[in-house]
Short mmCIF file of C-alpha atoms in Angstrom, two decimals:
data_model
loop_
_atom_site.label_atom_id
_atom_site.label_comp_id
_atom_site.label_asym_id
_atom_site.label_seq_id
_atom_site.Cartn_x
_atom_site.Cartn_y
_atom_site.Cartn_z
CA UNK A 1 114.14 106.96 125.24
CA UNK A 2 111.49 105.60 122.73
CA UNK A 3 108.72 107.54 124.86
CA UNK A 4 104.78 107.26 123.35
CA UNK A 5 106.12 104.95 120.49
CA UNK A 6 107.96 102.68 122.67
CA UNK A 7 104.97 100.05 122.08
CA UNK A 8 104.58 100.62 118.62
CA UNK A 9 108.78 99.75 118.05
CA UNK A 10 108.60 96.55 120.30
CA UNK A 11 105.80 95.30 118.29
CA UNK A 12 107.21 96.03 114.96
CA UNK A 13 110.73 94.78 115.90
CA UNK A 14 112.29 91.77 113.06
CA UNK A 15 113.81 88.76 114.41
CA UNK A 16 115.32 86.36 113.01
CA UNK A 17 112.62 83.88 113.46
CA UNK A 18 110.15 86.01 112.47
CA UNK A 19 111.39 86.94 109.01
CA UNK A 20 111.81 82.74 108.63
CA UNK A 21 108.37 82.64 109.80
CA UNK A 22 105.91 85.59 108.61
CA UNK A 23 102.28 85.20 109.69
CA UNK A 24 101.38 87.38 106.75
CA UNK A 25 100.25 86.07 103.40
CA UNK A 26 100.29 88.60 100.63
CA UNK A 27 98.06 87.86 97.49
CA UNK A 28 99.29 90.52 95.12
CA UNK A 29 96.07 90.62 93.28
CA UNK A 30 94.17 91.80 96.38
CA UNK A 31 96.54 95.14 96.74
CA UNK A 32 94.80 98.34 97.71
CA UNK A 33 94.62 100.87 95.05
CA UNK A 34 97.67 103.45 95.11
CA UNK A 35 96.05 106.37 94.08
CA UNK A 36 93.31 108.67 95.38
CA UNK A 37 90.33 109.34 92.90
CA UNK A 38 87.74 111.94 93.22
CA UNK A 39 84.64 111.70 91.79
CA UNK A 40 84.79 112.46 87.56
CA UNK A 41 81.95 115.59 87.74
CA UNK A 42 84.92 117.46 89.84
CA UNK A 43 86.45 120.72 87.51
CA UNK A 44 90.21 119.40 86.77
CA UNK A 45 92.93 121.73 85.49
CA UNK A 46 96.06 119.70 83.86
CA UNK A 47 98.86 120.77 85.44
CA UNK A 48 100.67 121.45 81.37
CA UNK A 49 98.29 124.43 81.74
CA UNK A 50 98.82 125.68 84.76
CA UNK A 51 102.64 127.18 84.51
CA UNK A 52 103.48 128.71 87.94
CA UNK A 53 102.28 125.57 89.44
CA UNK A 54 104.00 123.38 87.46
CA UNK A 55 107.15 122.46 90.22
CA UNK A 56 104.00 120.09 90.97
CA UNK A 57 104.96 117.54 88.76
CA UNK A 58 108.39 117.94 90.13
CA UNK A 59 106.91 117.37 93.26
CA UNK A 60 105.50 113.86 92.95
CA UNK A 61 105.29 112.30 89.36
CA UNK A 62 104.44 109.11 87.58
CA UNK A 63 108.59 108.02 86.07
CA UNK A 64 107.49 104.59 84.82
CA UNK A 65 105.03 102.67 83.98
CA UNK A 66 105.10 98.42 83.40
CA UNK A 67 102.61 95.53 83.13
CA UNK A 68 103.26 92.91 85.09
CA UNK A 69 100.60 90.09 85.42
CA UNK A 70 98.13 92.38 82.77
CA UNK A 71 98.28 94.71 85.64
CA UNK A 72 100.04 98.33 85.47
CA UNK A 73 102.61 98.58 88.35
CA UNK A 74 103.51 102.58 89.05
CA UNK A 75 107.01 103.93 89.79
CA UNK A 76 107.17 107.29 90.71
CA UNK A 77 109.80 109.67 91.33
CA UNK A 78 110.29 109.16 95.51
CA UNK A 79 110.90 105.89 96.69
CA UNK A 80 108.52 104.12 98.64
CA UNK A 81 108.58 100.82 100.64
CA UNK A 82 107.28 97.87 98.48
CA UNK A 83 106.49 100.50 96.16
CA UNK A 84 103.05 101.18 97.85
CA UNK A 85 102.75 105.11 98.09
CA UNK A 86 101.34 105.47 100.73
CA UNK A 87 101.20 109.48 100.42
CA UNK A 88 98.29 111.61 98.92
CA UNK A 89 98.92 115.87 98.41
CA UNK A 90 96.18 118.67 98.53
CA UNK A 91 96.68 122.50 98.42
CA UNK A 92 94.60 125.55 99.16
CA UNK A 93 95.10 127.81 96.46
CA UNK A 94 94.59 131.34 96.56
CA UNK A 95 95.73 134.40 94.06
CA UNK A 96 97.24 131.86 91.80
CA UNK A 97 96.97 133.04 88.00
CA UNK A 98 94.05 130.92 85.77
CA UNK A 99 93.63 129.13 89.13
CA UNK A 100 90.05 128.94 91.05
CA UNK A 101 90.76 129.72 94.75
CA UNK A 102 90.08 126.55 96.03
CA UNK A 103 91.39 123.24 97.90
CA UNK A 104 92.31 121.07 95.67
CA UNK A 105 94.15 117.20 95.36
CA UNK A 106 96.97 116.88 92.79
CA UNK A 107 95.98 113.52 90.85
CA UNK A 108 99.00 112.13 89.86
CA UNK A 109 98.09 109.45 87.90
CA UNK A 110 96.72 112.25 85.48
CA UNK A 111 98.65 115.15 86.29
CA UNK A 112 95.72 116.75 87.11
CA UNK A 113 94.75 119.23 90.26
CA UNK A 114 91.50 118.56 91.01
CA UNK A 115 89.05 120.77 92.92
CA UNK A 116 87.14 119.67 95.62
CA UNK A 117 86.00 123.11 96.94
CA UNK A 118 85.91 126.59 95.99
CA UNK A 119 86.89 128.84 98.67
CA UNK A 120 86.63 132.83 99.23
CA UNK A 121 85.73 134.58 102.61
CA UNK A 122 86.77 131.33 104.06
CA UNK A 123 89.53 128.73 104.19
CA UNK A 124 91.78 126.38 105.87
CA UNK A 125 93.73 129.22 107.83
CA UNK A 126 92.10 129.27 110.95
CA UNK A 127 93.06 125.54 111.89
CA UNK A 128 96.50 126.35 111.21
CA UNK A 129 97.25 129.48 113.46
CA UNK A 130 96.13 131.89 110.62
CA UNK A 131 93.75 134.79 111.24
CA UNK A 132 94.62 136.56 107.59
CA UNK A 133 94.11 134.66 104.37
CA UNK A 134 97.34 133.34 102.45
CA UNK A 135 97.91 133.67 98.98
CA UNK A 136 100.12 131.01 97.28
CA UNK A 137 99.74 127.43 98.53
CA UNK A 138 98.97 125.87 101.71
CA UNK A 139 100.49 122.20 101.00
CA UNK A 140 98.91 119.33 102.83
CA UNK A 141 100.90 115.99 102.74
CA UNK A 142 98.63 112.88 103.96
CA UNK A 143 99.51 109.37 105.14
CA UNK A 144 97.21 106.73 104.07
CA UNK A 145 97.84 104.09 106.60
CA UNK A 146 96.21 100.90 104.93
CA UNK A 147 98.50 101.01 101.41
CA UNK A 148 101.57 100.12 103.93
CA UNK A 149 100.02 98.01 106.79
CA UNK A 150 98.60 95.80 104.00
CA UNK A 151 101.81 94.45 103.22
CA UNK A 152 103.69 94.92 106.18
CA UNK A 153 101.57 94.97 109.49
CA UNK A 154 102.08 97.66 112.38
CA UNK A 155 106.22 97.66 111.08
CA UNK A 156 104.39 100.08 108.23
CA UNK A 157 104.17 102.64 110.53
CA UNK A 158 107.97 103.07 110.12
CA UNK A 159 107.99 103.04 106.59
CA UNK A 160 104.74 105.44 106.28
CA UNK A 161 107.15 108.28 107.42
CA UNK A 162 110.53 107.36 106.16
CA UNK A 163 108.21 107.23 102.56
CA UNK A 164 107.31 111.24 103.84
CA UNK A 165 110.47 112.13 104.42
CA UNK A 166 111.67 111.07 101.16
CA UNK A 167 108.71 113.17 99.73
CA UNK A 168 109.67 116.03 102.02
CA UNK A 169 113.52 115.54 100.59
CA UNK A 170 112.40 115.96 97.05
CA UNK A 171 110.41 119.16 98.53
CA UNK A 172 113.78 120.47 99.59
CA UNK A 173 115.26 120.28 96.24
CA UNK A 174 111.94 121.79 94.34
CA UNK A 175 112.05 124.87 97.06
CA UNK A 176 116.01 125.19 96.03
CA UNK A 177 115.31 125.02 92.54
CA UNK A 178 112.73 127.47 92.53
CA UNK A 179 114.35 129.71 95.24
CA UNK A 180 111.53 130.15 97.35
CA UNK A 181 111.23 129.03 101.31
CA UNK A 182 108.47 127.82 103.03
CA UNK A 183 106.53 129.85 105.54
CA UNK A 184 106.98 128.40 109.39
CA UNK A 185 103.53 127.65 110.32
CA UNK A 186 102.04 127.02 114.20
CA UNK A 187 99.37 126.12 116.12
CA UNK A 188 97.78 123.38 113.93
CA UNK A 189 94.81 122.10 114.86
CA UNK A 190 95.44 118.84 113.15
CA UNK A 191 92.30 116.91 114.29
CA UNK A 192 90.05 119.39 112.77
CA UNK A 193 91.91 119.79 109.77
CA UNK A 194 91.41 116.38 108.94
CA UNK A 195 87.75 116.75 109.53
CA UNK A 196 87.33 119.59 107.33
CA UNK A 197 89.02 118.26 104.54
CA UNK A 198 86.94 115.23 104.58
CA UNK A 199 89.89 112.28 105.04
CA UNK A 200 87.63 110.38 107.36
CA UNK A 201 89.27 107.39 108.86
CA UNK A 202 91.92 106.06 106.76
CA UNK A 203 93.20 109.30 105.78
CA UNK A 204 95.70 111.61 108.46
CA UNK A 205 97.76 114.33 107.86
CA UNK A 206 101.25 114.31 108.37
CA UNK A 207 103.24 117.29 107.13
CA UNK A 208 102.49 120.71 106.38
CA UNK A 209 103.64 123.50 104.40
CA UNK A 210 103.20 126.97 103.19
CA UNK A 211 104.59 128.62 99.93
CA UNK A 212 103.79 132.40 99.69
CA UNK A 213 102.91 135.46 101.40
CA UNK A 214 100.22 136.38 104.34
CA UNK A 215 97.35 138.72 103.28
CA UNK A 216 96.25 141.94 105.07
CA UNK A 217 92.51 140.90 104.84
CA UNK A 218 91.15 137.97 107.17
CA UNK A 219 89.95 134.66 106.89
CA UNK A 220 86.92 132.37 108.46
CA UNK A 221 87.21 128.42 108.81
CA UNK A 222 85.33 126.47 106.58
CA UNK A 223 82.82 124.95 108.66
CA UNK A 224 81.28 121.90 106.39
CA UNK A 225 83.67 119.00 105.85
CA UNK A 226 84.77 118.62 102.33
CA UNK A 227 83.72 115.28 100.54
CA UNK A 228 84.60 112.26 101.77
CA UNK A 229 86.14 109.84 99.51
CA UNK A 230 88.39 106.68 100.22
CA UNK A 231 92.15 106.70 99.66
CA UNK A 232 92.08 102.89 98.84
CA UNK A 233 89.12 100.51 96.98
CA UNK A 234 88.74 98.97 100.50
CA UNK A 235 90.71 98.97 104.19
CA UNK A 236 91.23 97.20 106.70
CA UNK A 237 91.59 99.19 110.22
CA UNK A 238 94.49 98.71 112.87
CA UNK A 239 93.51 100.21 116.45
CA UNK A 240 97.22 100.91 117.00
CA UNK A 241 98.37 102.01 113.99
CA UNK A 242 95.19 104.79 114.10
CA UNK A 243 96.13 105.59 117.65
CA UNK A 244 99.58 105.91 117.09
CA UNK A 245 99.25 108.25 113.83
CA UNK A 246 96.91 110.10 115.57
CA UNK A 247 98.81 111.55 118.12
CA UNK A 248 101.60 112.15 115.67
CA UNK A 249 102.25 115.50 114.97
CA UNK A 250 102.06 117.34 111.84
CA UNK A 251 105.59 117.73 110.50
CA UNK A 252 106.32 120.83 109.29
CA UNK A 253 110.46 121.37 109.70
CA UNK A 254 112.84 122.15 106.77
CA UNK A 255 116.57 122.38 106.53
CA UNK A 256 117.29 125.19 104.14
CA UNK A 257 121.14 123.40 103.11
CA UNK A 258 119.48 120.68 101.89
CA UNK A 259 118.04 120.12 98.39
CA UNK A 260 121.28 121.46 96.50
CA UNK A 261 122.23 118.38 94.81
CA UNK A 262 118.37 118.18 93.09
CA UNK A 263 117.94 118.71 89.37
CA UNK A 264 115.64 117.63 87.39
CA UNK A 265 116.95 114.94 85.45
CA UNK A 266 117.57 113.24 88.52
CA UNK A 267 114.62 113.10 90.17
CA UNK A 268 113.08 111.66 86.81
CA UNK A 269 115.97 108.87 86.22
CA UNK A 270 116.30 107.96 90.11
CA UNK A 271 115.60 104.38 90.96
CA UNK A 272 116.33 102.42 93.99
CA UNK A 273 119.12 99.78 93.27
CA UNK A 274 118.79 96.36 93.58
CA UNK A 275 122.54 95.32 92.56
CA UNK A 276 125.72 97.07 92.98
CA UNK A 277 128.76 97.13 90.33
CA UNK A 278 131.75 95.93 93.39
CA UNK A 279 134.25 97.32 90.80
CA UNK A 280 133.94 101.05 90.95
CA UNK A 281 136.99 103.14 90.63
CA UNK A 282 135.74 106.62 91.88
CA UNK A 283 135.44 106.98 95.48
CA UNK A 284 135.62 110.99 95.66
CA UNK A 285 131.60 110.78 95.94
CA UNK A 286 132.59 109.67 99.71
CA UNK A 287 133.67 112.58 100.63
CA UNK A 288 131.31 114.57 99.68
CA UNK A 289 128.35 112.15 101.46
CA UNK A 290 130.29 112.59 104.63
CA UNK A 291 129.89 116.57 104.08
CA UNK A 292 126.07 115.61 103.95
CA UNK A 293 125.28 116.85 107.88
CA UNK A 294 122.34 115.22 109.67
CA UNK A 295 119.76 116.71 111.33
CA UNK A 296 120.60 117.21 115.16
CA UNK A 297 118.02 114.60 116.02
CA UNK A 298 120.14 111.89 113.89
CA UNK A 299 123.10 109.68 114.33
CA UNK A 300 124.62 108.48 111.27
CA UNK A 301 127.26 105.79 111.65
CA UNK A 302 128.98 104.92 108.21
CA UNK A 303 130.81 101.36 107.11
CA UNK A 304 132.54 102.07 104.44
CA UNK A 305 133.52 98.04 102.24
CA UNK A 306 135.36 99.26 99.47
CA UNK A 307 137.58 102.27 98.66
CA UNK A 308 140.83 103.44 97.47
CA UNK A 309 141.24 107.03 98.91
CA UNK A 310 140.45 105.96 102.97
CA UNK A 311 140.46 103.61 105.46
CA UNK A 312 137.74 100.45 105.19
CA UNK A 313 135.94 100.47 108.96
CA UNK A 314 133.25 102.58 110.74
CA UNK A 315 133.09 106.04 110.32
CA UNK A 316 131.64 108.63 112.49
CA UNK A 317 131.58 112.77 111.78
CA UNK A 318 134.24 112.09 109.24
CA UNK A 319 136.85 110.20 111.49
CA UNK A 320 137.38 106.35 111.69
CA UNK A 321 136.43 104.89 114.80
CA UNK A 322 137.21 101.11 114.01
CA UNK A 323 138.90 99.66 110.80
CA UNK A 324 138.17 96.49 109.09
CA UNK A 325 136.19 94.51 107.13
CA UNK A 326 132.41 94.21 108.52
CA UNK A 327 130.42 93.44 105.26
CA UNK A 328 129.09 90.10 106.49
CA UNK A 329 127.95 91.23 109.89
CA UNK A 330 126.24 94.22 108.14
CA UNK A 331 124.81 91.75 105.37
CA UNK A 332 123.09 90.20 108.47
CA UNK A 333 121.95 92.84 110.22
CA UNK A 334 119.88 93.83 107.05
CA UNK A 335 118.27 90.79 106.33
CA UNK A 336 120.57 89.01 104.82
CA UNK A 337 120.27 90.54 101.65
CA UNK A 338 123.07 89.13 99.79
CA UNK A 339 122.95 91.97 97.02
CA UNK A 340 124.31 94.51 99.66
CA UNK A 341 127.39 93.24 99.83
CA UNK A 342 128.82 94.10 96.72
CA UNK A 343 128.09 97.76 97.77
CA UNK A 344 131.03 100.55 98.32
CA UNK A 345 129.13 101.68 101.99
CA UNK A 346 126.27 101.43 104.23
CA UNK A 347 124.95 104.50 106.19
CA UNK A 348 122.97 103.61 109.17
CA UNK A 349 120.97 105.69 110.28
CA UNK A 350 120.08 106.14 114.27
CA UNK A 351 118.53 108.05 116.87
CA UNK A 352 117.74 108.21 120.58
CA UNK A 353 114.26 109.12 119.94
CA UNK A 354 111.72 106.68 118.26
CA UNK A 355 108.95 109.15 116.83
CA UNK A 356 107.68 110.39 113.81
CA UNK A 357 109.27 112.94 113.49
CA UNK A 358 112.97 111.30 113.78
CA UNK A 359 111.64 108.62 110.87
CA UNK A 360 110.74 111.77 108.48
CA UNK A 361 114.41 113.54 109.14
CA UNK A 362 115.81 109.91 108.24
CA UNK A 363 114.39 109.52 104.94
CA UNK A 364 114.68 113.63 104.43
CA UNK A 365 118.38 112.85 104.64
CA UNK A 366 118.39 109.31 102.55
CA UNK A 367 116.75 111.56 99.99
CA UNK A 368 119.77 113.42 100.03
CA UNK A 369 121.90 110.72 99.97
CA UNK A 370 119.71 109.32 96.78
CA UNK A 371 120.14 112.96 94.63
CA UNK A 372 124.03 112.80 95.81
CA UNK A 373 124.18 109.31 94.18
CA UNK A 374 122.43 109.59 91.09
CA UNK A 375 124.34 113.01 90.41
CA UNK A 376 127.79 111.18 90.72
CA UNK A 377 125.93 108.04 88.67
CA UNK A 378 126.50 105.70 91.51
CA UNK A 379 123.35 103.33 92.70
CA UNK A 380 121.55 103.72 96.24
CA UNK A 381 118.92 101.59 98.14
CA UNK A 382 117.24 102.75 101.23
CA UNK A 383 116.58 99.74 103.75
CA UNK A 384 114.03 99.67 106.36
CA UNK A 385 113.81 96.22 107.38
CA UNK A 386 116.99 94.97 109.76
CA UNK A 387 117.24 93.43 112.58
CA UNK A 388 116.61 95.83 115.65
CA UNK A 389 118.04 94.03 118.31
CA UNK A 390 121.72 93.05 116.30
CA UNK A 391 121.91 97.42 115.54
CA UNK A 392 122.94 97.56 119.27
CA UNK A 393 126.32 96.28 117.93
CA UNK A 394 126.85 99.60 116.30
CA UNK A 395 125.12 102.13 118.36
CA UNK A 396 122.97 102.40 121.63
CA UNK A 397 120.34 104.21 119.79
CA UNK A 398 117.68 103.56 118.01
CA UNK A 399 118.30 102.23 114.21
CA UNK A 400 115.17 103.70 111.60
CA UNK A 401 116.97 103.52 108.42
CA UNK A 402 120.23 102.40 106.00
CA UNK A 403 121.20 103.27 102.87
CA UNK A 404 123.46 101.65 100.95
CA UNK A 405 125.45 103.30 98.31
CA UNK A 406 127.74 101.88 94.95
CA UNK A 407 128.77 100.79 91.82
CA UNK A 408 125.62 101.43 89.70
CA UNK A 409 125.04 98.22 87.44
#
């Protein structure tokens, strides 16, 4: 059922005596950097200059800045685990207008895309099934492993790709806004594409995509690595985290009904709540979640606390299976988090496969969930820490994610 990452789930799995008794002391003041910076004699182009590529700033943003201990702490505009980011972007750009044809990484902190190599005659193509250059943008989305398993040990390999498929989520609703559709790629040759972009060691690819058109004229592969430059001011390597990520593929799906809820006011304003408002009066919101359909690879079981136009219980493709009251068991299963039970519902969020690509299509879909929320003004939290074993109670599958949804405070 769990096949290559059975290991890595029975090693990350939270008991209740091991959430009273963490072997992991964080010392916030020793945090790995969150952003990626490239060396300051590198050409930069501000992205307020650079008008067809501006959906980049859409893409992945800075929404709010604080100081908290005479240190800046980041929010951006996709949610992220502890707020850790563990997510870096690069494009190849070709036949873009006042753009150098180049590979580039989008600096978020400064909203600038910075160039790490020029390209002409040859490219990145050929390591991803390509034998004709492609004008628009190849977009490359990496994981950097270290920003998540500081803080929470070999479990951050689940929240490394829930965090992408959140990203990947607020992809769906840039594509819909600017009515375009991604070009299906194949045959990646994801080892060497890490090479020859220069990630090194902490650094791996995880998703992929393509936004415009082939070319008629061909394409070699860049054969020199581009410079190497760490994702974080130091790291710390995990053997099994590494192996594992390595043999993940690259991710490169979309789901073309998703992303219609997106605007652009919402993905600045969206936050992840941390209280819920138990007295809220519209419920028609409900409804319109349970219209939200998962991926095929998903199972999404909803408990519904609080409503005035259905049934309170567990819900299941729009039909209640079992009425009644569960918010303490559900309380429990998540951690104990008292906070959640003020909430109107919980999604949980299952499958029967325990890969990569499952955890991606989870948060692609609590992304939706998030857009859906903010849009009606309600609150939403994603969850990723629960108690495995106790999601059995629900569902014979696997548990990778919740999301709880109500009353915005």
């Amino acid at each position: 059922m769990f096949s290559k990452h059975f290991a890595v789930r029975e090693q990350t799995l939270l008991t209740p005596q091991g959430v009273a008794n963490p072997t992991r002391f964080l010392d916030w003041d020793s945090q790995p950097s969150s952003f990626k910076h490239y060396p300051h004699f590198c050409y930069r182009l501000p992205i307020a200059t650079i008008p067809a590529l501006y959906w980049l700033k859409s893409l992945r943003s800075i929404t709010d800045i604080q100081s908290i201990s005479k240190k800046s702490y980041y929010r951006l505009n996709t949610p992220s685990a502890g707020n850790l980011h563990p997510i870096e972007i690069y494009l190849q750009i070709r036949n873009v207008q006042g753009v150098l044809n180049g590979v580039y990484h989008w600096d978020v902190l400064h909203e600038e895309l910075v160039l790490i190599e020029e390209i002409a005659s040859g490219g990145c193509e050929p390591y991803l099934g390509m034998e004709q250059r492609f004008s628009g943008c190849l977009l490359f989305f990496s994981l950097v492993p270290f920003r998540s398993f500081w803080k929470y040990g070999l479990r951050g390999w689940r929240y490394l790709y829930l965090d992408l498929g959140h990203q990947l989520g607020v992809l769906h609703g840039v594509y819909h806004n600017e009515r375009i559709k991604p070009t299906k790629l194949s045959d990646i040759d994801k080892q060497s594409l890490c090479r020859i972009l220069g990630l090194g060691e902490d650094e791996i690819i995880g998703g992929i995509y393509a936004l415009g058109e082939m070319s008629d004229r061909s394409v070699k592969a860049l054969n020199e690595p581009l410079m190497i430059v760490s994702p974080c001011d130091y790291v710390k390597r995990d053997s099994v985290l590494t192996e594992a990520l390595t043999k993940d593929e690259c991710y490169q799906n979309f789901f073309p009904d998703y992303g219609s809820n997106w605007s652009e006011s919402i993905n600045h304003t969206r936050r992840s709540a941390r209280y819920f408002n138990p007295l809220i009066y519209d419920d028609n919101w409900l409804k319109e979640l349970f219209a939200i359909l998962p991926p095929p690879s998903l199972e999404i079981i909803h408990i519904v606390f609080r409503a005035h136009s259905m049934q309170l219980g567990v819900y299941k493709e729009g039909k209640c299976i079992e009425e009644g009251n569960f918010i303490a068991e559900i309380v429990h299963l998540l951690l104990d988090q008292h906070f959640l039970a003020n909430a109107s519902m919980v999604s949980l969020i299952f499958s029967d496969r325990f890969d990569a690509s499952t955890h991606i299509e989870a948060g692609i879909i609590a992304q939706e969930y998030y857009t859906l929320a903010e849009k009606m003004t309600i609150g939403c939290s994603g969850i990723g820490a629960f108690y495995d074993e106790y999601a059995k109670r629900w569902s014979d599958k696997s548990l990778l994610y919740a999301v709880a949804i109500g009353g915005k405070i």
